[in-house]
Amino acid sequence: MSAKNEKSWQARIGEATDAIAQAFVESMTYDWRLYKHDIAGSIAHATMLARQGLITDDDRDAIVKGLKEIESEIDHDGPKWDGFKPELEDIHMCVESALTQRVGEPGRKLHTARSRNDQVALDLVLWLREATTQVRESLLLLCRAFVKLAEENRDVVMPSFTHLQRAQPIVAGAECLAWATMFDRDVSRLHQIVKQSEEISPLGSGAIAGTSLPINPSIPAGELGFARGPVSSIESTASRDLACDFVYACAMIAQHLSRLAEQWIIYMSTEFGFIRIADRYTTSSSMMPQKRNPDMLELIRGRCGNVYGDLFALMTILKGLPVGYNRDLQEDKRIVFRAFDTVNQCLTMAAAIVNSASFDKDRIRPTLDKGFLDATSLAEYLVTKGIPFRTAHHIVGTLVARCEKEGKDALSQLSVEAFNQVIASTNCNVRVTDDVYTCLGAENVVNRYQSTGAGGGKPFDEQLRAWKKRFGI
Ligand code: ARG
C-alpha cells in the first residue's frame, strides 16, 4: 500500500520529484475547474467497468457514492477544498486520491483501462461543451439587447459610414440589427462546436493504444452525451482540435466586440455625440474633472488582443507535437479557461452597456443634411426615369460639385431647372419635375429602400419583426 499523497508512479521513479519541478509540473491550481466533468467521466467509466464485469456492482456503488460526496464538497469549498494538493499534480489525481482515502480498495480500481491521457481529453471536451453553451447564452442576451435598442430607435434617421465618411442614410435601429446579425453568426459558430462535442468520446483510448481489457467505450460515451467512443485511440488522446475551434470562436467574438467598442467610442465623442451610455459604465479622470470616459468599451476593445494571443498560443503549442499525448497539451487548459473568462465577461459587460444606451436624436438631426447622404438615392431616381446608372452617377456628381461651389448644403436646395440643366448637358432627353424632391432628404431616402436587409423602410421593418419574433418580444 502506498503512503498518503505518494504518487502512483513512485515505484518506477526512484526519488521524489524536486520541489521546483513539482511546482513547475502541477496543473491542479487551475485545472481544478474540471472537477465536475472529471467526476462525471469517472462515474460513467465506473458504470461501464461494472457492466463489463471488470469491477463488482458494490465497487461501483462505493465509487459513485464517494465521487458524489467529493463533488458536493468541492461545490461548497471551491478551490479551497482540502483534497486539492498540488503535489498530486492535477485534478484527476486529486479526485482519485481523495476517493481512495474515502472508500478504500474500490477507489484503487477506478483507473482500470484508463489513463490520464484519455481522461483529460474527455474532461476537456465536456468542459468545452458547457463553456460553449454558456458563451452562446451570453451572446443571445447581447443580441436581445440590440433588438431592444433597434426597436427604440426605429425612427431615428442617421448617416451610415463607409471609410468612416458619411455614406447613405439609415435608421439607427438598422445599425443595431447589423450588430445583432454579426453576433448571431457567432451563435451559429458555437452551435457547430456543441455538435462536434457530441460526436466522439475519447474515453476508452487509454494512454495511446487502447487496452487488452474487455471495455465497452460506447457505454460511457452514451452516458455522457456522445454518439460514439474513440475511432482511433492514438488520435483521440493527441488532438485538441475542438479547443482550437472554441478559442477561434472566442477570438471572432472578441473581434466583433472590439469593432462594436471602437464604433461606439467614436459615437460617444463630442465630435459625433450619436450615442449615450449610462454613466455607471464610464469613469472619469483623476486630473481632468470634466471627463466622462468610455473605459469599459476601451477594455472590451483591448481584451480582444488577449484572446487573439490565446488563439496564437494554442496553435503554436500544437504545431510541433508528434501524435500521441505530450505534456505540452496540459497548457491548453490555461488558454481555454482564459479565453472563455475574457470573452464571457466582455459579453456580459457589452450587453449591460447596450441595454443602457440610447441614440441622441437631437445631436444627429442637425447635421443630417451634411454630406449629401441622398446622392445615391437621386442617382437611383434618375435610373427610374430611364437614365443609365453611370450617366446618372455623373449627373449627381456634377450636381454635388455645383452645390459645394454655390455654398449649398443639400441637393434639395437646387431648383428643378438646375437638375434639368445638368441632365441636358449629358444629352439625355429625360427631364424631371417637382417629383424629384421625393427622393431627397435623409428621411425620404430611408423610406424608399426596397432591397432585402436594407437599412430602412420596409426591409428594416421586416428584419425587426423577425428578430422580435425570435426573442418573443
Ligand atoms: N494534467 C495532465 C494534462 O492536463 C493530465 C495528463 C497527464 N498525463 C501524463 N501521462 N503525464 O494534460
Short mmCIF file of C-alpha atoms and ligand atoms in Angstrom, two decimals:
data_model
loop_
_atom_site.label_atom_id
_atom_site.label_comp_id
_atom_site.label_asym_id
_atom_site.label_seq_id
_atom_site.Cartn_x
_atom_site.Cartn_y
_atom_site.Cartn_z
CA MET A 1 0.00 0.00 0.00
CA SER A 2 1.30 3.41 -0.84
CA ALA A 3 1.51 6.08 1.79
CA LYS A 4 -0.82 9.08 1.75
CA ASN A 5 -0.10 11.54 -1.08
CA GLU A 6 2.56 9.33 -2.57
CA LYS A 7 2.33 9.35 -6.32
CA SER A 8 1.02 6.32 -8.14
CA TRP A 9 4.21 6.09 -10.20
CA GLN A 10 6.60 6.21 -7.21
CA ALA A 11 7.54 2.57 -7.75
CA ARG A 12 9.24 3.45 -11.03
CA ILE A 13 10.68 6.87 -10.28
CA GLY A 14 13.39 6.35 -7.68
CA GLU A 15 13.41 9.72 -5.97
CA ALA A 16 10.71 12.18 -5.04
CA THR A 17 10.06 14.97 -7.52
CA ASP A 18 12.25 18.01 -6.97
CA ALA A 19 10.38 20.87 -5.30
CA ILE A 20 10.97 23.25 -8.19
CA ALA A 21 9.91 20.61 -10.70
CA GLN A 22 6.87 19.84 -8.54
CA ALA A 23 5.67 23.43 -8.66
CA PHE A 24 6.54 23.56 -12.35
CA VAL A 25 4.62 20.46 -13.44
CA GLU A 26 1.43 20.87 -11.46
CA SER A 27 -1.79 22.00 -13.14
CA MET A 28 -4.12 21.50 -10.19
CA THR A 29 -4.17 25.19 -9.29
CA TYR A 30 -6.12 25.84 -12.48
CA ASP A 31 -7.43 22.51 -13.80
CA TRP A 32 -9.48 22.08 -10.61
CA ARG A 33 -12.14 23.83 -12.69
CA LEU A 34 -12.63 20.50 -14.47
CA TYR A 35 -13.82 18.74 -11.32
CA LYS A 36 -17.45 18.29 -12.34
CA HIS A 37 -16.50 16.92 -15.74
CA ASP A 38 -13.82 14.71 -14.26
CA ILE A 39 -16.28 13.25 -11.77
CA ALA A 40 -19.00 12.75 -14.40
CA GLY A 41 -16.43 10.96 -16.58
CA SER A 42 -15.33 8.75 -13.68
CA ILE A 43 -18.91 7.81 -12.80
CA ALA A 44 -19.59 6.84 -16.42
CA HIS A 45 -16.32 4.88 -16.51
CA ALA A 46 -17.11 3.00 -13.28
CA THR A 47 -20.59 2.23 -14.59
CA MET A 48 -19.04 0.68 -17.70
CA LEU A 49 -16.41 -1.26 -15.71
CA ALA A 50 -19.16 -2.84 -13.60
CA ARG A 51 -21.29 -3.65 -16.61
CA GLN A 52 -18.34 -5.36 -18.26
CA GLY A 53 -17.63 -7.36 -15.10
CA LEU A 54 -14.30 -5.61 -14.55
CA ILE A 55 -15.36 -4.38 -11.10
CA THR A 56 -18.26 -5.52 -8.91
CA ASP A 57 -21.51 -3.64 -8.53
CA ASP A 58 -20.54 -2.97 -4.92
CA ASP A 59 -17.25 -1.44 -6.03
CA ARG A 60 -19.14 0.75 -8.48
CA ASP A 61 -21.64 1.86 -5.84
CA ALA A 62 -18.84 2.77 -3.43
CA ILE A 63 -17.04 4.70 -6.18
CA VAL A 64 -20.15 6.58 -7.30
CA LYS A 65 -21.14 7.45 -3.73
CA GLY A 66 -17.62 8.62 -2.90
CA LEU A 67 -17.35 10.71 -6.07
CA LYS A 68 -20.71 12.37 -5.44
CA GLU A 69 -19.65 13.29 -1.92
CA ILE A 70 -16.42 14.73 -3.25
CA GLU A 71 -18.34 16.71 -5.83
CA SER A 72 -20.62 18.31 -3.28
CA GLU A 73 -17.63 19.13 -1.08
CA ILE A 74 -15.92 20.91 -3.99
CA ASP A 75 -19.22 22.61 -4.91
CA HIS A 76 -19.13 24.01 -1.40
CA ASP A 77 -15.42 24.70 -0.85
CA GLY A 78 -14.36 25.62 -4.38
CA PRO A 79 -10.59 25.85 -4.90
CA LYS A 80 -10.12 25.73 -1.10
CA TRP A 81 -11.24 22.08 -0.91
CA ASP A 82 -8.70 20.21 1.23
CA GLY A 83 -8.31 17.45 -1.35
CA PHE A 84 -6.63 19.86 -3.74
CA LYS A 85 -2.96 19.09 -3.27
CA PRO A 86 -0.57 20.50 -5.88
CA GLU A 87 1.89 17.69 -5.13
CA LEU A 88 -0.67 15.32 -6.68
CA GLU A 89 -0.25 17.35 -9.88
CA ASP A 90 -3.73 17.60 -11.31
CA ILE A 91 -7.47 17.35 -10.76
CA HIS A 92 -7.50 13.71 -11.85
CA MET A 93 -5.03 12.55 -9.22
CA CYS A 94 -6.57 14.73 -6.50
CA VAL A 95 -10.03 13.28 -7.01
CA GLU A 96 -8.77 9.71 -7.30
CA SER A 97 -6.62 10.05 -4.18
CA ALA A 98 -9.46 11.58 -2.15
CA LEU A 99 -11.76 8.81 -3.37
CA THR A 100 -9.38 6.08 -2.30
CA GLN A 101 -8.90 7.68 1.09
CA ARG A 102 -12.65 7.77 1.46
CA VAL A 103 -13.79 4.38 0.09
CA GLY A 104 -10.59 2.29 0.20
CA GLU A 105 -9.94 -0.55 -2.29
CA PRO A 106 -12.74 0.23 -4.82
CA GLY A 107 -11.12 3.62 -5.36
CA ARG A 108 -7.93 1.83 -6.46
CA LYS A 109 -9.89 0.08 -9.20
CA LEU A 110 -11.34 3.18 -10.83
CA HIS A 111 -8.38 3.77 -13.11
CA THR A 112 -8.72 0.30 -14.71
CA ALA A 113 -8.33 0.57 -18.51
CA ARG A 114 -7.96 4.32 -18.29
CA SER A 115 -5.10 6.80 -18.47
CA ARG A 116 -5.00 10.45 -17.54
CA ASN A 117 -4.49 10.94 -21.26
CA ASP A 118 -7.96 9.83 -22.30
CA GLN A 119 -9.37 11.16 -19.01
CA VAL A 120 -8.16 14.71 -19.58
CA ALA A 121 -9.16 14.65 -23.25
CA LEU A 122 -12.66 13.68 -22.15
CA ASP A 123 -12.82 16.27 -19.36
CA LEU A 124 -11.78 18.97 -21.78
CA VAL A 125 -14.47 18.12 -24.35
CA LEU A 126 -17.12 18.07 -21.62
CA TRP A 127 -15.89 21.40 -20.29
CA LEU A 128 -15.82 22.90 -23.79
CA ARG A 129 -19.39 21.75 -24.40
CA GLU A 130 -20.58 23.51 -21.25
CA ALA A 131 -18.48 26.64 -21.79
CA THR A 132 -19.72 26.92 -25.37
CA THR A 133 -23.31 26.74 -24.19
CA GLN A 134 -22.62 29.49 -21.65
CA VAL A 135 -20.99 31.79 -24.21
CA ARG A 136 -23.95 31.15 -26.50
CA GLU A 137 -26.35 32.30 -23.76
CA SER A 138 -24.31 35.46 -23.24
CA LEU A 139 -24.32 36.15 -26.98
CA LEU A 140 -28.08 35.77 -27.14
CA LEU A 141 -28.50 38.26 -24.29
CA LEU A 142 -26.39 40.73 -26.25
CA CYS A 143 -28.42 40.14 -29.43
CA ARG A 144 -31.60 40.69 -27.46
CA ALA A 145 -30.25 43.99 -26.11
CA PHE A 146 -29.56 45.10 -29.68
CA VAL A 147 -33.05 44.15 -30.81
CA LYS A 148 -34.49 46.22 -27.97
CA LEU A 149 -32.30 49.17 -28.93
CA ALA A 150 -33.32 48.72 -32.58
CA GLU A 151 -36.99 48.86 -31.62
CA GLU A 152 -36.47 52.00 -29.54
CA ASN A 153 -34.60 53.69 -32.39
CA ARG A 154 -36.59 52.58 -35.38
CA ASP A 155 -37.43 56.19 -36.23
CA VAL A 156 -34.04 57.77 -35.65
CA VAL A 157 -32.50 58.57 -39.04
CA MET A 158 -28.72 58.80 -39.08
CA PRO A 159 -25.87 58.59 -41.55
CA SER A 160 -24.17 55.27 -42.25
CA PHE A 161 -20.44 55.34 -42.86
CA THR A 162 -18.05 53.75 -45.32
CA HIS A 163 -14.37 54.65 -44.96
CA LEU A 164 -15.74 56.39 -41.85
CA GLN A 165 -17.12 59.04 -44.22
CA ARG A 166 -20.83 59.78 -44.45
CA ALA A 167 -22.41 57.31 -46.88
CA GLN A 168 -26.20 56.78 -47.12
CA PRO A 169 -28.89 57.46 -44.54
CA ILE A 170 -30.17 54.58 -42.43
CA VAL A 171 -32.37 54.21 -39.38
CA ALA A 172 -30.31 53.79 -36.22
CA GLY A 173 -32.24 50.60 -35.48
CA ALA A 174 -30.82 49.01 -38.63
CA GLU A 175 -27.29 49.52 -37.38
CA CYS A 176 -28.31 47.83 -34.11
CA LEU A 177 -29.58 44.87 -36.12
CA ALA A 178 -26.29 44.79 -38.01
CA TRP A 179 -24.52 44.07 -34.72
CA ALA A 180 -27.16 41.52 -33.75
CA THR A 181 -26.63 39.77 -37.11
CA MET A 182 -22.87 39.70 -36.57
CA PHE A 183 -23.15 38.22 -33.07
CA ASP A 184 -25.77 35.78 -34.25
CA ARG A 185 -23.22 34.35 -36.68
CA ASP A 186 -21.05 33.70 -33.61
CA VAL A 187 -24.01 31.84 -32.12
CA SER A 188 -24.09 29.57 -35.20
CA ARG A 189 -20.35 29.00 -34.97
CA LEU A 190 -20.75 27.91 -31.35
CA HIS A 191 -23.63 25.66 -32.30
CA GLN A 192 -21.25 23.73 -34.58
CA ILE A 193 -18.83 23.32 -31.69
CA VAL A 194 -21.53 21.91 -29.42
CA LYS A 195 -22.50 19.46 -32.18
CA GLN A 196 -18.87 18.45 -32.61
CA SER A 197 -18.53 17.96 -28.84
CA GLU A 198 -21.29 15.37 -29.04
CA GLU A 199 -19.52 13.19 -31.59
CA ILE A 200 -16.57 11.20 -30.24
CA SER A 201 -15.78 10.44 -26.61
CA PRO A 202 -12.01 9.94 -26.10
CA LEU A 203 -12.62 7.71 -23.06
CA GLY A 204 -11.52 4.15 -23.71
CA SER A 205 -8.39 5.19 -25.60
CA GLY A 206 -6.20 4.53 -22.58
CA ALA A 207 -2.78 6.12 -22.73
CA ILE A 208 -2.49 5.84 -26.52
CA ALA A 209 -3.01 2.29 -27.78
CA GLY A 210 -6.25 1.22 -26.11
CA THR A 211 -6.44 -1.73 -23.71
CA SER A 212 -6.48 -5.51 -23.69
CA LEU A 213 -9.31 -5.47 -21.13
CA PRO A 214 -12.86 -6.07 -22.43
CA ILE A 215 -14.15 -2.50 -22.03
CA ASN A 216 -17.10 -1.01 -23.91
CA PRO A 217 -16.41 2.68 -24.66
CA SER A 218 -19.87 3.20 -26.13
CA ILE A 219 -21.37 2.89 -22.62
CA PRO A 220 -19.67 5.95 -21.09
CA ALA A 221 -19.99 7.69 -24.47
CA GLY A 222 -23.78 7.26 -24.34
CA GLU A 223 -23.96 8.28 -20.67
CA LEU A 224 -22.04 11.48 -21.38
CA GLY A 225 -23.99 12.56 -24.46
CA PHE A 226 -21.63 11.38 -27.21
CA ALA A 227 -22.58 9.48 -30.36
CA ARG A 228 -19.67 7.04 -30.07
CA GLY A 229 -16.39 6.12 -28.43
CA PRO A 230 -12.92 6.58 -29.95
CA VAL A 231 -12.38 5.90 -33.65
CA SER A 232 -8.60 5.96 -33.17
CA SER A 233 -7.23 5.71 -29.63
CA ILE A 234 -3.96 7.29 -30.80
CA GLU A 235 -5.66 10.33 -32.30
CA SER A 236 -8.21 10.75 -29.53
CA THR A 237 -5.58 11.34 -26.89
CA ALA A 238 -3.37 13.50 -29.11
CA SER A 239 -5.56 16.21 -30.64
CA ARG A 240 -7.05 19.42 -29.38
CA ASP A 241 -8.99 20.46 -32.49
CA LEU A 242 -12.13 21.28 -30.56
CA ALA A 243 -10.18 23.52 -28.20
CA CYS A 244 -8.82 25.34 -31.28
CA ASP A 245 -12.34 25.71 -32.70
CA PHE A 246 -13.50 27.08 -29.37
CA VAL A 247 -10.69 29.59 -28.99
CA TYR A 248 -11.10 30.65 -32.62
CA ALA A 249 -14.82 31.22 -32.00
CA CYS A 250 -13.87 33.24 -28.90
CA ALA A 251 -11.39 35.26 -30.98
CA MET A 252 -14.11 36.03 -33.55
CA ILE A 253 -16.49 37.14 -30.80
CA ALA A 254 -13.73 39.28 -29.33
CA GLN A 255 -13.12 40.79 -32.77
CA HIS A 256 -16.80 41.63 -33.15
CA LEU A 257 -16.94 43.11 -29.65
CA SER A 258 -13.85 45.16 -30.35
CA ARG A 259 -15.36 46.59 -33.55
CA LEU A 260 -18.53 47.49 -31.66
CA ALA A 261 -16.48 49.13 -28.90
CA GLU A 262 -14.48 51.13 -31.42
CA GLN A 263 -17.60 52.37 -33.20
CA TRP A 264 -19.36 53.37 -30.01
CA ILE A 265 -16.28 55.09 -28.60
CA ILE A 266 -16.31 57.22 -31.75
CA TYR A 267 -20.07 57.77 -31.49
CA MET A 268 -19.67 58.87 -27.85
CA SER A 269 -17.11 61.55 -28.68
CA THR A 270 -18.17 65.20 -28.56
CA GLU A 271 -17.43 65.36 -32.29
CA PHE A 272 -20.11 62.75 -33.00
CA GLY A 273 -22.38 62.66 -29.96
CA PHE A 274 -24.57 59.97 -31.58
CA ILE A 275 -24.79 57.66 -28.59
CA ARG A 276 -25.15 57.97 -24.85
CA ILE A 277 -24.49 55.12 -22.42
CA ALA A 278 -25.26 55.09 -18.71
CA ASP A 279 -22.75 56.95 -16.53
CA ARG A 280 -22.29 53.80 -14.45
CA TYR A 281 -20.41 52.30 -17.40
CA THR A 282 -18.00 55.19 -17.68
CA THR A 283 -15.23 56.55 -15.47
CA SER A 284 -13.65 59.95 -15.03
CA SER A 285 -10.12 61.28 -14.86
CA SER A 286 -8.01 61.70 -11.71
CA MET A 287 -6.85 65.04 -13.06
CA MET A 288 -9.42 66.40 -15.54
CA PRO A 289 -12.64 66.89 -13.60
CA GLN A 290 -14.86 67.24 -16.66
CA LYS A 291 -14.08 63.83 -18.16
CA ARG A 292 -16.53 61.06 -18.92
CA ASN A 293 -14.55 58.23 -20.44
CA PRO A 294 -15.83 55.04 -22.09
CA ASP A 295 -13.32 52.83 -20.24
CA MET A 296 -15.45 49.69 -20.30
CA LEU A 297 -15.69 49.86 -24.08
CA GLU A 298 -11.96 50.53 -24.30
CA LEU A 299 -11.25 47.46 -22.16
CA ILE A 300 -13.53 45.35 -24.35
CA ARG A 301 -11.53 46.58 -27.36
CA GLY A 302 -8.23 45.95 -25.57
CA ARG A 303 -9.06 42.47 -24.32
CA CYS A 304 -9.58 41.31 -27.88
CA GLY A 305 -5.78 41.38 -28.04
CA ASN A 306 -5.62 38.87 -25.19
CA VAL A 307 -7.98 36.46 -26.92
CA TYR A 308 -6.07 36.70 -30.21
CA GLY A 309 -2.99 35.89 -28.13
CA ASP A 310 -4.76 32.84 -26.69
CA LEU A 311 -5.54 31.55 -30.18
CA PHE A 312 -1.98 32.07 -31.33
CA ALA A 313 -0.61 30.43 -28.17
CA LEU A 314 -2.72 27.30 -28.60
CA MET A 315 -1.98 26.92 -32.30
CA THR A 316 1.72 27.34 -31.62
CA ILE A 317 1.77 24.81 -28.77
CA LEU A 318 0.17 22.24 -31.06
CA LYS A 319 2.26 22.76 -34.16
CA GLY A 320 5.23 20.68 -33.10
CA LEU A 321 3.52 17.80 -31.34
CA PRO A 322 4.02 14.23 -32.54
CA VAL A 323 0.83 12.15 -32.49
CA GLY A 324 0.13 10.73 -29.01
CA TYR A 325 -0.07 12.57 -25.69
CA ASN A 326 2.66 15.08 -24.86
CA ARG A 327 2.76 17.09 -21.65
CA ASP A 328 2.70 20.29 -23.70
CA LEU A 329 -1.03 19.59 -24.00
CA GLN A 330 -1.51 20.45 -20.35
CA GLU A 331 -1.07 24.11 -21.33
CA ASP A 332 -4.31 24.01 -23.34
CA LYS A 333 -6.37 24.42 -20.15
CA ARG A 334 -4.91 27.76 -19.13
CA ILE A 335 -5.68 29.02 -22.62
CA VAL A 336 -9.27 27.83 -22.99
CA PHE A 337 -10.14 28.96 -19.45
CA ARG A 338 -8.67 32.40 -20.05
CA ALA A 339 -10.31 32.85 -23.48
CA PHE A 340 -13.65 31.79 -22.01
CA ASP A 341 -13.39 34.07 -18.97
CA THR A 342 -12.34 37.05 -21.05
CA VAL A 343 -14.99 36.68 -23.72
CA ASN A 344 -17.82 35.84 -21.38
CA GLN A 345 -17.05 38.83 -19.15
CA CYS A 346 -16.78 41.11 -22.17
CA LEU A 347 -20.12 39.86 -23.50
CA THR A 348 -21.84 40.44 -20.18
CA MET A 349 -20.35 43.94 -19.98
CA ALA A 350 -21.32 44.73 -23.57
CA ALA A 351 -24.92 43.59 -23.06
CA ALA A 352 -25.25 45.81 -19.97
CA ILE A 353 -23.88 48.79 -21.90
CA VAL A 354 -26.18 48.20 -24.88
CA ASN A 355 -29.16 47.87 -22.54
CA SER A 356 -28.33 51.30 -21.12
CA ALA A 357 -27.69 53.01 -24.47
CA SER A 358 -29.73 55.50 -26.45
CA PHE A 359 -29.18 57.33 -29.72
CA ASP A 360 -29.14 61.10 -29.33
CA LYS A 361 -31.63 62.22 -31.98
CA ASP A 362 -31.14 65.88 -31.11
CA ARG A 363 -27.43 65.61 -31.85
CA ILE A 364 -27.86 63.55 -35.01
CA ARG A 365 -30.65 65.55 -36.67
CA PRO A 366 -28.99 68.97 -37.15
CA THR A 367 -26.13 67.59 -39.26
CA LEU A 368 -28.20 65.06 -41.17
CA ASP A 369 -28.21 67.21 -44.31
CA LYS A 370 -24.43 67.36 -44.33
CA GLY A 371 -22.52 65.03 -46.63
CA PHE A 372 -25.11 64.63 -49.43
CA LEU A 373 -26.39 61.35 -47.99
CA ASP A 374 -29.16 61.39 -50.61
CA ALA A 375 -26.85 61.46 -53.64
CA THR A 376 -27.20 57.72 -54.37
CA SER A 377 -30.96 57.99 -53.93
CA LEU A 378 -31.05 60.74 -56.57
CA ALA A 379 -28.97 58.65 -58.98
CA GLU A 380 -31.39 55.75 -58.48
CA TYR A 381 -34.32 58.08 -59.05
CA LEU A 382 -32.78 59.11 -62.39
CA VAL A 383 -32.39 55.43 -63.26
CA THR A 384 -36.17 55.04 -62.79
CA LYS A 385 -36.57 57.83 -65.40
CA GLY A 386 -34.57 55.79 -67.91
CA ILE A 387 -31.08 57.26 -67.46
CA PRO A 388 -28.25 54.69 -67.41
CA PHE A 389 -26.72 54.42 -63.92
CA ARG A 390 -23.25 55.57 -64.99
CA THR A 391 -24.75 58.70 -66.56
CA ALA A 392 -26.93 59.28 -63.50
CA HIS A 393 -23.86 58.90 -61.27
CA HIS A 394 -22.07 61.55 -63.38
CA ILE A 395 -25.08 63.91 -63.25
CA VAL A 396 -25.37 63.69 -59.47
CA GLY A 397 -21.61 64.12 -59.03
CA THR A 398 -21.86 67.31 -61.09
CA LEU A 399 -24.84 68.50 -59.01
CA VAL A 400 -22.97 67.87 -55.74
CA ALA A 401 -19.97 69.83 -57.04
CA ARG A 402 -22.34 72.63 -58.04
CA CYS A 403 -23.90 72.71 -54.55
CA GLU A 404 -20.47 72.92 -52.97
CA LYS A 405 -19.48 75.74 -55.32
CA GLU A 406 -22.68 77.65 -54.55
CA GLY A 407 -22.38 77.09 -50.81
CA LYS A 408 -25.49 74.85 -50.70
CA ASP A 409 -25.55 72.07 -48.08
CA ALA A 410 -28.12 69.86 -49.74
CA LEU A 411 -29.24 68.72 -53.19
CA SER A 412 -32.81 69.65 -52.24
CA GLN A 413 -31.74 73.31 -52.28
CA LEU A 414 -31.29 73.13 -56.06
CA SER A 415 -34.12 74.16 -58.39
CA VAL A 416 -35.82 71.83 -60.87
CA GLU A 417 -34.18 73.91 -63.63
CA ALA A 418 -30.74 73.26 -62.16
CA PHE A 419 -31.37 69.48 -62.23
CA ASN A 420 -32.59 69.65 -65.83
CA GLN A 421 -29.70 71.82 -66.99
CA VAL A 422 -27.16 69.23 -65.83
CA ILE A 423 -29.22 66.35 -67.25
CA ALA A 424 -29.46 68.13 -70.61
CA SER A 425 -25.68 68.63 -70.65
CA THR A 426 -25.30 64.84 -70.87
CA ASN A 427 -27.52 64.70 -73.96
CA CYS A 428 -30.28 62.76 -72.16
CA ASN A 429 -33.83 63.52 -73.27
CA VAL A 430 -35.19 62.98 -69.77
CA ARG A 431 -36.46 65.95 -67.76
CA VAL A 432 -37.51 65.87 -64.09
CA THR A 433 -40.34 67.67 -62.32
CA ASP A 434 -41.04 68.60 -58.68
CA ASP A 435 -41.33 64.89 -58.11
CA VAL A 436 -37.52 64.77 -57.80
CA TYR A 437 -37.70 66.14 -54.25
CA THR A 438 -39.42 62.94 -53.05
CA CYS A 439 -36.12 61.10 -53.32
CA LEU A 440 -34.15 63.77 -51.47
CA GLY A 441 -33.62 64.37 -47.76
CA ALA A 442 -32.42 61.61 -45.43
CA GLU A 443 -35.90 60.81 -44.06
CA ASN A 444 -37.34 60.35 -47.55
CA VAL A 445 -34.42 58.22 -48.61
CA VAL A 446 -34.66 55.64 -45.79
CA ASN A 447 -38.33 55.09 -46.57
CA ARG A 448 -37.53 54.32 -50.20
CA TYR A 449 -35.27 51.32 -49.54
CA GLN A 450 -36.70 48.17 -51.07
CA SER A 451 -33.92 45.57 -51.08
CA THR A 452 -33.96 42.74 -48.55
CA GLY A 453 -31.87 43.56 -45.49
CA ALA A 454 -31.69 47.28 -46.31
CA GLY A 455 -31.02 49.94 -43.66
CA GLY A 456 -34.52 51.42 -43.54
CA GLY A 457 -38.06 51.27 -44.88
CA LYS A 458 -39.98 48.03 -45.19
CA PRO A 459 -36.90 45.79 -45.31
CA PHE A 460 -35.83 47.12 -41.92
CA ASP A 461 -39.34 46.61 -40.52
CA GLU A 462 -39.21 43.01 -41.73
CA GLN A 463 -35.81 42.39 -40.12
CA LEU A 464 -37.01 43.86 -36.87
CA ARG A 465 -40.20 41.81 -36.95
CA ALA A 466 -38.22 38.58 -37.47
CA TRP A 467 -35.82 39.37 -34.61
CA LYS A 468 -38.64 40.28 -32.23
CA LYS A 469 -40.48 37.10 -33.08
CA ARG A 470 -37.36 35.05 -32.41
CA PHE A 471 -36.93 36.57 -28.96
CA GLY A 472 -40.65 36.66 -28.18
CA ILE A 473 -40.54 40.46 -27.77
N1 ARG B 1 -2.50 17.12 -16.21
C1 ARG B 1 -2.33 16.47 -17.46
C2 ARG B 1 -2.89 17.34 -18.58
O1 ARG B 1 -3.63 18.19 -18.28
C3 ARG B 1 -3.04 15.15 -17.47
C4 ARG B 1 -2.43 14.08 -18.31
C5 ARG B 1 -1.07 13.74 -17.88
N2 ARG B 1 -0.66 12.51 -18.45
C6 ARG B 1 0.59 12.06 -18.32
N3 ARG B 1 0.83 10.93 -18.78
N4 ARG B 1 1.52 12.75 -17.76
O2 ARG B 1 -2.59 17.18 -19.74
#
